[in-house]
Structures are given as structure tokens and as C-alpha cells.
Coordinates of N, CA and C in Angstrom, one line a residue:
X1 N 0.9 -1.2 0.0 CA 0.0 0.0 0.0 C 0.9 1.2 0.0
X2 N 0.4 2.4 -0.6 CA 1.5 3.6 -0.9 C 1.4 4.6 0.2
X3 N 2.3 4.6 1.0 CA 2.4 5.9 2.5 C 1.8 6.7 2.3
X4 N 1.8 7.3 3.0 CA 0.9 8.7 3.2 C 1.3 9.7 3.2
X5 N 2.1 10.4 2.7 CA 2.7 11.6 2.3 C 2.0 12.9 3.0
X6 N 1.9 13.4 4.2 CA 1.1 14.6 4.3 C 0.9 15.9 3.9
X7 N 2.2 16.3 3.4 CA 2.6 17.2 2.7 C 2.1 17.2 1.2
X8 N 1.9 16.1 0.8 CA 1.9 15.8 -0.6 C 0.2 16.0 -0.6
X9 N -0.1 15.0 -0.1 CA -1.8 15.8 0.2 C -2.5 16.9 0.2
X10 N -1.6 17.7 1.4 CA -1.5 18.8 1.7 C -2.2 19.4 0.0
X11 N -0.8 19.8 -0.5 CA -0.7 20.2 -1.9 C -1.6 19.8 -2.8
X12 N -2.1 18.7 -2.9 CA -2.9 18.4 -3.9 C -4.7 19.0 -3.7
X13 N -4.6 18.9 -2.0 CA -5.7 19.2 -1.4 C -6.1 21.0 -1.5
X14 N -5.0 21.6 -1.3 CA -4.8 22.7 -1.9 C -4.7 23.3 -3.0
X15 N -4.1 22.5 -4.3 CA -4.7 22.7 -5.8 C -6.0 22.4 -5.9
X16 N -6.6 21.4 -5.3 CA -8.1 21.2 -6.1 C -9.2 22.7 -5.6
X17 N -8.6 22.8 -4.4 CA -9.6 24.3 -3.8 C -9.3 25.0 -4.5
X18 N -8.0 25.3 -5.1 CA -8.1 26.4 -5.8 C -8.6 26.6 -7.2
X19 N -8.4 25.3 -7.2 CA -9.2 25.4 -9.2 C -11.0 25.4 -9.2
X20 N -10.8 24.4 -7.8 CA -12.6 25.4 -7.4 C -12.7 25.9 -7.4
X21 N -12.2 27.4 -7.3 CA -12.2 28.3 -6.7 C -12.5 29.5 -8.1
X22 N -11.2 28.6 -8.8 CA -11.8 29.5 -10.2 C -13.2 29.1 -11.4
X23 N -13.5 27.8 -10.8 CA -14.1 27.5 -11.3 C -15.4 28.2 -11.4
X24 N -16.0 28.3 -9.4 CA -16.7 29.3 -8.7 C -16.6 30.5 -9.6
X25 N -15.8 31.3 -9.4 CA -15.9 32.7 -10.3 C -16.3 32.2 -11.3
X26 N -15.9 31.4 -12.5 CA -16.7 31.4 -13.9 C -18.0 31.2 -13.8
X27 N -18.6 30.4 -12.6 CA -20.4 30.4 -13.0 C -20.6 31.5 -12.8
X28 N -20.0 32.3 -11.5 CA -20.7 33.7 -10.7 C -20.7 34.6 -12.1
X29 N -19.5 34.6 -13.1 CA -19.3 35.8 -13.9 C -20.2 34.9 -15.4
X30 N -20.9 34.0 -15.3 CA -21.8 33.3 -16.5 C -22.8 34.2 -16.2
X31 N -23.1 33.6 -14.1 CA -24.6 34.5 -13.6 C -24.7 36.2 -13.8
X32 N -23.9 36.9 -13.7 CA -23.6 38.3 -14.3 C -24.0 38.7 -16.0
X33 N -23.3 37.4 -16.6 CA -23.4 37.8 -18.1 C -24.8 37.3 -18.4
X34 N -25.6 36.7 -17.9 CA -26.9 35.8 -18.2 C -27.6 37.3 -17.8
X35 N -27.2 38.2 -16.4 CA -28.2 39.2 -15.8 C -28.0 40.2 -17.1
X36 N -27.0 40.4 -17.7 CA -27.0 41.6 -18.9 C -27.3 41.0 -20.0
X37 N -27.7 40.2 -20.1 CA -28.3 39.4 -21.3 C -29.7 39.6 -21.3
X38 N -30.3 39.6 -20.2 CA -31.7 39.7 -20.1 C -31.8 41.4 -19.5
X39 N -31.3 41.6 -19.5 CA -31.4 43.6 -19.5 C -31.9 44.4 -21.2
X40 N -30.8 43.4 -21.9 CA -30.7 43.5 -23.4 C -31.8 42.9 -23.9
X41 N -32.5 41.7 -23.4 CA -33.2 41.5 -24.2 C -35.1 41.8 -23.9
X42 N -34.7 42.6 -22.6 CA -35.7 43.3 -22.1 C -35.7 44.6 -22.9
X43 N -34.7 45.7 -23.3 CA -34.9 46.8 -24.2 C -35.1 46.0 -25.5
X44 N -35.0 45.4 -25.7 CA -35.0 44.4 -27.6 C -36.6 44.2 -27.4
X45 N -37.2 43.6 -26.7 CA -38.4 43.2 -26.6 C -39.2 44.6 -26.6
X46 N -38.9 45.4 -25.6 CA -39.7 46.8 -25.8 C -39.8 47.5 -27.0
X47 N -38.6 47.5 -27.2 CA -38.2 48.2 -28.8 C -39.1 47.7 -29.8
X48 N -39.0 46.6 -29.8 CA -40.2 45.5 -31.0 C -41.1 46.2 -31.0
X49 N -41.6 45.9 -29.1 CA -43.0 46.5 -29.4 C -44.0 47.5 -29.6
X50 N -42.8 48.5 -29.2 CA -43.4 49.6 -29.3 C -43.5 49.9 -31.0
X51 N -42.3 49.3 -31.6 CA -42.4 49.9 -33.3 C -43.4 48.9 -33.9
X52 N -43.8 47.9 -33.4 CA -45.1 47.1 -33.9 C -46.5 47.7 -33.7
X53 N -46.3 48.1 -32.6 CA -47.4 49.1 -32.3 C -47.6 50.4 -32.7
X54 N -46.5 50.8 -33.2 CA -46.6 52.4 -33.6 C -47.1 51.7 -35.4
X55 N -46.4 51.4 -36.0 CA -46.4 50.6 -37.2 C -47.9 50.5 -37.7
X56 N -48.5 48.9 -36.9 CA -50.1 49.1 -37.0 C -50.5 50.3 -36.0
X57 N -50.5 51.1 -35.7 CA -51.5 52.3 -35.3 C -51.4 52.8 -36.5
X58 N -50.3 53.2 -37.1 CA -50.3 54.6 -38.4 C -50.9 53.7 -39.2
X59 N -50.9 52.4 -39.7 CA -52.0 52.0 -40.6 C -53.4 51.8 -40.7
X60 N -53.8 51.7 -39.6 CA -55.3 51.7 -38.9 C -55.9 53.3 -39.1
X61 N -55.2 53.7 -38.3 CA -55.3 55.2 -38.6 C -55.4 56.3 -40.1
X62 N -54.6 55.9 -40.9 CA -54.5 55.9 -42.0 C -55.8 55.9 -43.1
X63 N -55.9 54.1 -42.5 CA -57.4 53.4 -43.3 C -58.3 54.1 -42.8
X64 N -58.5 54.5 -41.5 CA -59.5 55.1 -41.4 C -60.0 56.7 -41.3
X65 N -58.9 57.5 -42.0 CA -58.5 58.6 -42.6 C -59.1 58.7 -43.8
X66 N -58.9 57.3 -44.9 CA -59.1 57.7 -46.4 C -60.7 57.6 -45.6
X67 N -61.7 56.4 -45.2 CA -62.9 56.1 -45.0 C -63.7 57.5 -44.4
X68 N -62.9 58.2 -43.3 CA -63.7 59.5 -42.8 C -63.8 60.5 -44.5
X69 N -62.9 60.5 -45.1 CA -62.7 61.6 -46.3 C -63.7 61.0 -47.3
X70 N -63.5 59.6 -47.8 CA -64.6 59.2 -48.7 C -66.0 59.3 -48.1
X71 N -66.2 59.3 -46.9 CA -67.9 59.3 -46.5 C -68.1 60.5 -46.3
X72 N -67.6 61.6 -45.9 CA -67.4 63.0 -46.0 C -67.7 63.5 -47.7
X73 N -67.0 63.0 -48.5 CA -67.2 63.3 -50.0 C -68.3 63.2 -50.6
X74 N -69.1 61.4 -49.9 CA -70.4 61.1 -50.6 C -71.3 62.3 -49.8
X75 N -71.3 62.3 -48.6 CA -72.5 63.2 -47.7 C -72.5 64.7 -48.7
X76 N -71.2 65.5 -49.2 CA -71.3 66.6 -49.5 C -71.9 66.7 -51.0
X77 N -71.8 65.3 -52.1 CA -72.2 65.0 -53.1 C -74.1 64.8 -52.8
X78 N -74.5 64.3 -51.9 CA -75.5 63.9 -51.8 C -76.5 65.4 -51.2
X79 N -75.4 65.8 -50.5 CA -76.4 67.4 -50.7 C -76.1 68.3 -51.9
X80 N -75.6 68.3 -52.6 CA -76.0 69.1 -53.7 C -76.7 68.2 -54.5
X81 N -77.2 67.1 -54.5 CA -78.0 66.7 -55.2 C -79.4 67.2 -54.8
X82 N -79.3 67.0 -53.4 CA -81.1 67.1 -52.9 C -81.3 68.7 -53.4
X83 N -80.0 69.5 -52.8 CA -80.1 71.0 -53.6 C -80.8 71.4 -54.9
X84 N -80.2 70.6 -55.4 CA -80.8 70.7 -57.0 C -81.6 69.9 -57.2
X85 N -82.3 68.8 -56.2 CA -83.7 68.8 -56.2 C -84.9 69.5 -55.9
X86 N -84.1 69.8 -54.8 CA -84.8 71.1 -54.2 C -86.0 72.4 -54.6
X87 N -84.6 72.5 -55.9 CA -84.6 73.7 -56.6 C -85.8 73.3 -58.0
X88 N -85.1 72.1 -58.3 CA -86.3 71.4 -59.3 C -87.3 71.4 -58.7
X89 N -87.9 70.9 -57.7 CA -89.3 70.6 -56.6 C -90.0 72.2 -56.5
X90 N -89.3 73.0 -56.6 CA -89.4 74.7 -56.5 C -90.4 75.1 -57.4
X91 N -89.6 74.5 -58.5 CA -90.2 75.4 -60.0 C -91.0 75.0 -61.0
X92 N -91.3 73.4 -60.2 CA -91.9 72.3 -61.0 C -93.6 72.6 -60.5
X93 N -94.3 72.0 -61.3 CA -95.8 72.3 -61.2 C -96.5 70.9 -61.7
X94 N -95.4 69.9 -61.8 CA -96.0 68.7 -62.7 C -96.4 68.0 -61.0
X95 N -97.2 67.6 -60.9 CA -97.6 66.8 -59.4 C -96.4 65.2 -59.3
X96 N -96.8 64.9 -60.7 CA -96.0 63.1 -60.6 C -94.7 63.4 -60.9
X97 N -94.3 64.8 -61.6 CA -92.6 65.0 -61.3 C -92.4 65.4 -59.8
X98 N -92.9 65.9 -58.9 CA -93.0 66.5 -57.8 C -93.2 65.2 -56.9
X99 N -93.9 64.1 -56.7 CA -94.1 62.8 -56.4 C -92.3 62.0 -56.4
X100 N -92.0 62.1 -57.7 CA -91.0 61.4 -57.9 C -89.8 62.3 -57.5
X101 N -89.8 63.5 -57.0 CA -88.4 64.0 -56.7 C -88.8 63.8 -55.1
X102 N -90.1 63.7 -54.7 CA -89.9 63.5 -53.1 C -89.3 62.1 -53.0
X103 N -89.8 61.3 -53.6 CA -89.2 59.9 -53.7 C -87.6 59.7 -53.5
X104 N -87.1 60.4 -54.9 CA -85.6 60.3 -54.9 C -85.0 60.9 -53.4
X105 N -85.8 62.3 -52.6 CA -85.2 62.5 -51.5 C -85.4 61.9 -50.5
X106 N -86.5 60.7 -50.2 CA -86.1 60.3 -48.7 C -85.2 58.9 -49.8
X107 N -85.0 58.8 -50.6 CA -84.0 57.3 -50.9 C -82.7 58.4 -50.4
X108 N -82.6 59.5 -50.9 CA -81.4 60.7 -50.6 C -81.3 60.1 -48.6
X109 N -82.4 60.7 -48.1 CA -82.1 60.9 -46.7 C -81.9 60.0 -46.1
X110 N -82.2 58.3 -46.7 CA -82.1 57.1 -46.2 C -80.4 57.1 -46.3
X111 N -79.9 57.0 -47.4 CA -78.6 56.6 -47.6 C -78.0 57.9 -46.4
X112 N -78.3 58.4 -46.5 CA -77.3 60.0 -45.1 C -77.6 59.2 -44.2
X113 N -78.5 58.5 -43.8 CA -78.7 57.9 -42.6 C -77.7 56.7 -42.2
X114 N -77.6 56.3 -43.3 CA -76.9 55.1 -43.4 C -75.5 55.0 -43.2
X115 N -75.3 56.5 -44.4 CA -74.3 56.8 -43.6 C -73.8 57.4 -42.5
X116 N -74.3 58.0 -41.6 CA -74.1 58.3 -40.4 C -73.8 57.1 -39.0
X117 N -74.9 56.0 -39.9 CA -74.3 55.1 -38.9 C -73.1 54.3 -39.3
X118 N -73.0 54.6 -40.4 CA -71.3 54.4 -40.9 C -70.7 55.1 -40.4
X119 N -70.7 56.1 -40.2 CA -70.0 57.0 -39.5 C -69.6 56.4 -37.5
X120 N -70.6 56.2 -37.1 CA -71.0 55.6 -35.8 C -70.1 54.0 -35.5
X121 N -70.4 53.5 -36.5 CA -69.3 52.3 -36.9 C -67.6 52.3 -36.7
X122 N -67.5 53.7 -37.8 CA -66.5 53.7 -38.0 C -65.5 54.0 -36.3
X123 N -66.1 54.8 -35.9 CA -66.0 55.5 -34.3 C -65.9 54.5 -33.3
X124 N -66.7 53.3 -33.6 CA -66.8 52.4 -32.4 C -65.1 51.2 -32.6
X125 N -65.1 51.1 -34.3 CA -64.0 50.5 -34.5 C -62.9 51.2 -33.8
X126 N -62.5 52.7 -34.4 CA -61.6 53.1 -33.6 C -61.4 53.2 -32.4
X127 N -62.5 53.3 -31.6 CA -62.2 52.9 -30.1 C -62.0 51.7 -29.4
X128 N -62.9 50.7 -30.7 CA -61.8 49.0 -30.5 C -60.7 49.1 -30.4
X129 N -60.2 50.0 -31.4 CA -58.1 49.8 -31.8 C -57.7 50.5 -31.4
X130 N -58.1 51.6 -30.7 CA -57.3 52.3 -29.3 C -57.2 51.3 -28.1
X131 N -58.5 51.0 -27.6 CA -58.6 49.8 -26.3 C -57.3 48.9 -26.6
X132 N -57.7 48.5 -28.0 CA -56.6 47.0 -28.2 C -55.3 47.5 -28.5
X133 N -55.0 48.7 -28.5 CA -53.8 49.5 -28.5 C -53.2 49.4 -27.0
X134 N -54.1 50.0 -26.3 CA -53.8 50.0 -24.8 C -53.6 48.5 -24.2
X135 N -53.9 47.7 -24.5 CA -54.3 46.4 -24.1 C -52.6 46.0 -24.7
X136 N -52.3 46.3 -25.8 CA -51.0 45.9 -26.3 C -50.1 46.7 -25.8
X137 N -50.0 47.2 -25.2 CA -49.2 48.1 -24.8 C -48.9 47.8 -23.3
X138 N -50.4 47.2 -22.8 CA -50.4 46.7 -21.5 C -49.5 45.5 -21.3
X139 N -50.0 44.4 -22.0 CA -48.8 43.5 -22.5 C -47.7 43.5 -22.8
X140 N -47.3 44.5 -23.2 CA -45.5 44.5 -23.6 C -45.0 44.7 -22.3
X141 N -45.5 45.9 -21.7 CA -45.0 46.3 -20.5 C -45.3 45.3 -19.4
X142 N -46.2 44.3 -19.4 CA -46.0 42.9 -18.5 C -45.0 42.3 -18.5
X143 N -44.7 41.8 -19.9 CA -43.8 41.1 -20.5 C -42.2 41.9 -19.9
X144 N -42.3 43.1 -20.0 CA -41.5 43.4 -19.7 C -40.7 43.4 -18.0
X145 N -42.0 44.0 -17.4 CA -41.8 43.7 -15.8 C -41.6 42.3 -15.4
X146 N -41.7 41.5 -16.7 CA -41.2 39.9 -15.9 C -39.8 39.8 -16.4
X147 N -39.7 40.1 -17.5 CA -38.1 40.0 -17.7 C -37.9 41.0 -16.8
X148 N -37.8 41.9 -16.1 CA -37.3 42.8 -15.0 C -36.9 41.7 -14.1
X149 N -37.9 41.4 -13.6 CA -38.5 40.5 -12.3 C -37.5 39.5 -12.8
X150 N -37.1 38.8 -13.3 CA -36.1 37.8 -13.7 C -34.8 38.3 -13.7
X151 N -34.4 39.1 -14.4 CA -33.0 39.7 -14.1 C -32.3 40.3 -13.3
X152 N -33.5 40.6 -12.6 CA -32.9 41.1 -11.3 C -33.0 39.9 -9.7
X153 N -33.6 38.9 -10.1 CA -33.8 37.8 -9.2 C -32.8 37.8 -8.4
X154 N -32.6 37.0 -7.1 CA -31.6 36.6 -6.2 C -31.7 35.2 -6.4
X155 N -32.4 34.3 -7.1 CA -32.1 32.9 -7.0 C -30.6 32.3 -7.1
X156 N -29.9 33.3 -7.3 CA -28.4 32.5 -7.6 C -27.2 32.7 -6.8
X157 N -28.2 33.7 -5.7 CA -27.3 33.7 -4.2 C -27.2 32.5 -3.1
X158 N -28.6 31.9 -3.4 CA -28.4 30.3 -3.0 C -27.1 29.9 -3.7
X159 N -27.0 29.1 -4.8 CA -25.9 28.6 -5.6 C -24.9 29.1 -5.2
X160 N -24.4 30.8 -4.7 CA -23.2 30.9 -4.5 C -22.8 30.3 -3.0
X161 N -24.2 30.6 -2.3 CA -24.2 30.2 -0.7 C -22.9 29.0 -0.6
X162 N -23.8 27.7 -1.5 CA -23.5 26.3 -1.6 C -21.8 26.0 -1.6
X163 N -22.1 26.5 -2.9 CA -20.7 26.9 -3.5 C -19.3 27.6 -2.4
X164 N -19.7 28.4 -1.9 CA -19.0 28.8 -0.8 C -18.7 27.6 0.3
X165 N -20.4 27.5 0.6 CA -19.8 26.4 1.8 C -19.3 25.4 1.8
X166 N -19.1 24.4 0.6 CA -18.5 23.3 -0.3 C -17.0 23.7 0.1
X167 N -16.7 24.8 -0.1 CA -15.1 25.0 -0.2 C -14.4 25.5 1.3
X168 N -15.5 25.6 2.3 CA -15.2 25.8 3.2 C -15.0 24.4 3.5
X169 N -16.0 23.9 3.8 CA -16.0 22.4 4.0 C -14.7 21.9 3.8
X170 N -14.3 21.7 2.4 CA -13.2 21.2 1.9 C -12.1 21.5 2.3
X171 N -11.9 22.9 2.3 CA -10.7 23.5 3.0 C -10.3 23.4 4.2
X172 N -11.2 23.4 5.5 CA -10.5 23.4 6.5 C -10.9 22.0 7.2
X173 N -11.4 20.7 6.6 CA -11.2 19.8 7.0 C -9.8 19.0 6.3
X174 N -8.4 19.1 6.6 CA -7.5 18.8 6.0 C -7.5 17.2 6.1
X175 N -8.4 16.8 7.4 CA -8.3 15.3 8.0 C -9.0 14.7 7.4
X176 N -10.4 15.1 5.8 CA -10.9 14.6 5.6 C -11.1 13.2 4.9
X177 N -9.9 13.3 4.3 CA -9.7 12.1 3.2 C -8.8 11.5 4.3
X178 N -8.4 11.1 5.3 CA -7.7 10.1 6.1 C -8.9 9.5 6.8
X179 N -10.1 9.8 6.7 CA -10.8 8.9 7.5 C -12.1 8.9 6.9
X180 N -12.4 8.2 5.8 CA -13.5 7.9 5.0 C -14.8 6.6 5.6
X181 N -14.7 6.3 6.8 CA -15.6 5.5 7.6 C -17.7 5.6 7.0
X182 N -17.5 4.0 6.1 CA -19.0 4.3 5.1 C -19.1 4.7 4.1
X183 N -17.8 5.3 3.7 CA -18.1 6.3 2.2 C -18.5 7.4 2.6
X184 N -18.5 8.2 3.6 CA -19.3 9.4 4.1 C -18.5 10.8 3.3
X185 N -17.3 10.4 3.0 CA -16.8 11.6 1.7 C -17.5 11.6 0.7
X186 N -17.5 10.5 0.1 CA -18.3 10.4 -1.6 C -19.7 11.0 -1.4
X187 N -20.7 10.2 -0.3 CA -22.2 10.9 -0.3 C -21.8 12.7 0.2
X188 N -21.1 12.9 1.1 CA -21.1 14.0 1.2 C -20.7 14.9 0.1
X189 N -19.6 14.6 -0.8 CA -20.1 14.8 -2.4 C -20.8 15.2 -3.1
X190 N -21.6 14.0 -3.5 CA -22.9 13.6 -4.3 C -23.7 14.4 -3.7
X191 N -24.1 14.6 -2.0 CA -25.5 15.1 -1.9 C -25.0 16.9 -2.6
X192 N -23.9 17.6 -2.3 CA -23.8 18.9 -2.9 C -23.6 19.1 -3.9
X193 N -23.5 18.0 -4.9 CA -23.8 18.0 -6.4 C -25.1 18.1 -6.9
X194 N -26.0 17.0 -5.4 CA -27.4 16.9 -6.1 C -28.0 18.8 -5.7
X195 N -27.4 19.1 -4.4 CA -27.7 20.7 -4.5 C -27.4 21.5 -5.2
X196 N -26.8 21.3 -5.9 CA -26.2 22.5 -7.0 C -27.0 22.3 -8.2
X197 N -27.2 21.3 -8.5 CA -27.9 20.6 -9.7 C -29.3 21.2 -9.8
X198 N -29.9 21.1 -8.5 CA -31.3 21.3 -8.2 C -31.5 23.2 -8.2
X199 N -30.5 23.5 -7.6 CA -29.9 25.1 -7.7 C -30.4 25.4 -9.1
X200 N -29.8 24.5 -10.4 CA -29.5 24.5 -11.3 C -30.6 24.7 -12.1
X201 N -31.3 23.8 -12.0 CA -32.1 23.2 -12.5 C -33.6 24.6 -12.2
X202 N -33.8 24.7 -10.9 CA -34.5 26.0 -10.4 C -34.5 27.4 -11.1
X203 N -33.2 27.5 -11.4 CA -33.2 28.9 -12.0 C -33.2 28.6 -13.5
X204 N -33.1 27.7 -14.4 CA -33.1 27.8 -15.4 C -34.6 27.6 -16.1
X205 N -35.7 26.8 -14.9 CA -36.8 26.9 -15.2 C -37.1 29.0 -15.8
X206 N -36.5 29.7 -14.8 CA -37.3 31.1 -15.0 C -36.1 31.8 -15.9
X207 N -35.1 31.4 -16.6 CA -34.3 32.1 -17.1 C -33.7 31.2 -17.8
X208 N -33.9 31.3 -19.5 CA -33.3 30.7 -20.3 C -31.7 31.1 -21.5
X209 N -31.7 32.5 -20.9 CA -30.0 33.2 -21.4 C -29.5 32.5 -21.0
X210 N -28.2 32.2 -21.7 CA -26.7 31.7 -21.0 C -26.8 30.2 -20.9
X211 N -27.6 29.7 -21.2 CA -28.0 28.4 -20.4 C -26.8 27.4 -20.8
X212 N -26.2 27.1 -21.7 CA -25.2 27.1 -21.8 C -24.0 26.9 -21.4
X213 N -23.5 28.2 -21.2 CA -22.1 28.9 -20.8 C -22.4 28.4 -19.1
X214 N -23.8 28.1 -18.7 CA -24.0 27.6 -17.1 C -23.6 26.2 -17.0
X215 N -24.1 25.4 -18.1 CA -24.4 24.1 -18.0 C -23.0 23.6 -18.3
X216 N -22.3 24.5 -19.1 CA -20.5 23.9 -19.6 C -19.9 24.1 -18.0
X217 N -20.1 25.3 -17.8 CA -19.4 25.6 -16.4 C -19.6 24.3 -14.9
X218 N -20.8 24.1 -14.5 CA -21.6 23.4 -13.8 C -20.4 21.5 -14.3
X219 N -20.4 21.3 -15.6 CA -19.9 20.1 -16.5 C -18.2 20.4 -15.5
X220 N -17.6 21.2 -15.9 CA -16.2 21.5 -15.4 C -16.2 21.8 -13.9
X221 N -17.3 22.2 -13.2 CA -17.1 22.1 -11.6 C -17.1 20.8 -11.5
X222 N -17.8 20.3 -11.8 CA -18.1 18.6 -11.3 C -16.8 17.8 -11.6
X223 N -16.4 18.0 -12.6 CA -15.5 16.9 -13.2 C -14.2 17.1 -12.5
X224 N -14.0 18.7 -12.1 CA -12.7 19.0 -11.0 C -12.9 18.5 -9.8
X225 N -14.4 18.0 -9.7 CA -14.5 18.0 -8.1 C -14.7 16.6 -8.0
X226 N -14.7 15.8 -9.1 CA -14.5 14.1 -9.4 C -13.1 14.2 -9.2
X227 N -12.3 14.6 -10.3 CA -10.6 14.4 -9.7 C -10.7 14.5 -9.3
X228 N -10.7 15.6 -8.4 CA -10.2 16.0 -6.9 C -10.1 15.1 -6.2
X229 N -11.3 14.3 -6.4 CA -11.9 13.4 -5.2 C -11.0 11.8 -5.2
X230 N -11.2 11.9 -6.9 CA -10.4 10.5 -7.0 C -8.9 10.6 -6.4
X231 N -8.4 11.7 -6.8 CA -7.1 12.3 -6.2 C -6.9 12.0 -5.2
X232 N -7.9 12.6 -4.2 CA -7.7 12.8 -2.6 C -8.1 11.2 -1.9
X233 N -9.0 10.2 -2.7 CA -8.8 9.1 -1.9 C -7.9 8.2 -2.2
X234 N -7.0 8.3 -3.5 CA -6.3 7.5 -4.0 C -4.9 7.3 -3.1
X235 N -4.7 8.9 -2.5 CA -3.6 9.3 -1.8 C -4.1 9.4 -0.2
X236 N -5.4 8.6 0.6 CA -5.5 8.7 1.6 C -5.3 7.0 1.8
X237 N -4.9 6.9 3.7 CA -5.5 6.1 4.6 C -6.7 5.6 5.2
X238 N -6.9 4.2 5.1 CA -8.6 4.0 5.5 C -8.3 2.7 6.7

């Protein structure tokens, strides 16, 4: 069986903390790049929406610009007609021509009618596409208070908590790997893997940036913290 070098432990025990250690900072500085990620894609999302909404307003608006002008056009066509029925009805003495121009004006005053409630129509639509203006507008700005609400989270101060105390742990138990009684190093391991994992796993439900650059990083803690481990029992006493 190969002695036990304490010194040599020492040192090895001491590299693997430290490469934790940098490892640590790479998630912390993922979790940072993931928080300006969703800053960015909070002004990107506003930005969309507001030019999608400005976009269809001027077109709505627009259509219903030419429609006020063309019903405006027929209403001022349709009184100079009755005018110059008017005027014919005036000077006429024929009774059945006089019959037939009253005729033509209530068909005249039907269609003004008609259009007026076109007009009423047209008013109720636009107050549709204002409401549903506001309504869209209400919505982006949801959307957006949740990406807020997400980027500014604290879920990943847990994770650092872990992370911290893992290396505390590790660090100032120097005696740890000389007395492995049950395997109680490996599960003590594994259970702060399965916490970080779950850590993991939690925040990525509400935030999908970076996910990535987390999951690579999270790949490289673990696998330092396998050596390490295979390291540190290969070169202990049991």
C-alpha cells in the first residue's frame, strides 16, 4: 500500500480548492453575463414593441382617414343633389314629377342615414383599436416587468451560498480524506452535487440566457470535483 505523504496531500488538497475556486468565479461571472443578457433583451423586446405598435397604429389610422374623407365626400355629393332637387321641386308644377323627386329625397335621406351610422361604426371601431392599443401596450409592458423581475432575481445567491460552503468544508477539513468511515466523503459529495444541480435546475426553469455557458461551467465544476476526489482518496488512509 503507498504511505501517506502529508505534505503531498496537503498540496494536492490545496490545488483542487483552488481550481474550485476558479471555477466558482466562472459560474458567478456566467450569472452576471446571463443578468446583462436579459437587460438586453428586455430593451429588444420593448423596442419590437413599441415599433409594432406604432407601425399598425399609423396604418389603422391611416385606413380610417381615407374612409372619414370618402364618407365626408359622398355626404357633401348627396347634398348638392337634394339641392338641385330642391330647386327642381321649386319650380316644377308637374304633381308626378314633384311625387318622384320626393321619392328620390327620402332614398337621398335614407342613404345619409346610413351613412351616419357608418360613420358611428366607424368610431366604435376606432375605439376598438385604441382599447386594443392599450391592451397591447399593456402587455409588452407585462412582459417586460417579468423580464425585469427575472433579471434582477436573487435565485443564484443560493448557488453561491453552496458553492461557498462546499469549499469551506473542503478547505479546512484537512483530516478529511484520512478517515472515510461508510463512504461518508463520496455521499457528502454527491448530496452537494445533487444541491447545486437542483440550484440549477431552479433557476433555469425562470431564465433561459446563457444556459449554456452555465451548463458547460456546472460540467467543469463537477468533473474538477471528481478528480479531486479520485485524487484525494487514492492518496488517503482507510
Amino acid at each position: 500500500m503507498e504511505s501517506y505523504v502529508p505534505g503531498k496531500n496537503k498540496n494536492k488538497i490545496t490545488e483542487i480548492v483552488r481550481i474550485q475556486e476558479e471555477v466558482k468565479d466562472e459560474i458567478l461571472d456566467c450569472i452576471r453575463e446571463r443578468e446583462r443578457m436579459m437587460l438586453e433583451l428586455q430593451k429588444t423586446t420593448e423596442s419590437i414593441g413599441n415599433n409594432m405598435i406604432e407601425e399598425t397604429t399609423m396604418k389603422v389610422l391611416h385606413r380610417i382617414e381615407l374612409i372619414m374623407n370618402t364618407l365626408e365626400g359622398i355626404l357633401c355629393r348627396c347634398e348638392l343633389v337634394e339641392a338641385k332637387f330642391t330647386n327642381t321641386k321649386n319650380s316644377s308644377t308637374d304633381n308626378i314629377h314633384i311625387k318622384q323627386i320626393n321619392n328620390l329625397n327620402a332614398e337621398f335621406e335614407k342613404i345619409k342615414q346610413e351613412l351616419r351610422s357608418y360613420y358611428i361604426t366607424i368610431e366604435k371601431v376606432t375605439n376598438i383599436f385604441i382599447n386594443a392599443d392599450q391592451i397591447n401596450n399593456s402587455t409588452i409592458k407585462n412582459i417586460n416587468d417579468k423580464i425585469s423581475k427575472l433579471s434582477s432575481s436573487k435565485s443564484h445567491l443560493g448557488l453561491h451560498e453552496r458553492i461557498k460552503e462546499f469549499s469551506n468544508n473542503f478547505e479546512n477539513n484537512s483530516r478529511i480524506n484520512l478517515f472515510n468511515p461508510h463512504n461518508q466523503f463520496n455521499n457528502f459529495v454527491t448530496q452537494e452535487f445533487k444541491s447545486i444541480r437542483n440550484a440549477i435546475n431552479s433557476t433555469s426553469k425562470s431564465r433561459q440566457e446563457a444556459d449554456d455557458s452555465i451548463a458547460n461551467a456546472m460540467k467543469e465544476f463537477t468533473e474538477t470535483l471528481q478528480n479531486g476526489l479520485k485524487i484525494a482518496v487514492n492518496n488517503s488512509k482507510f
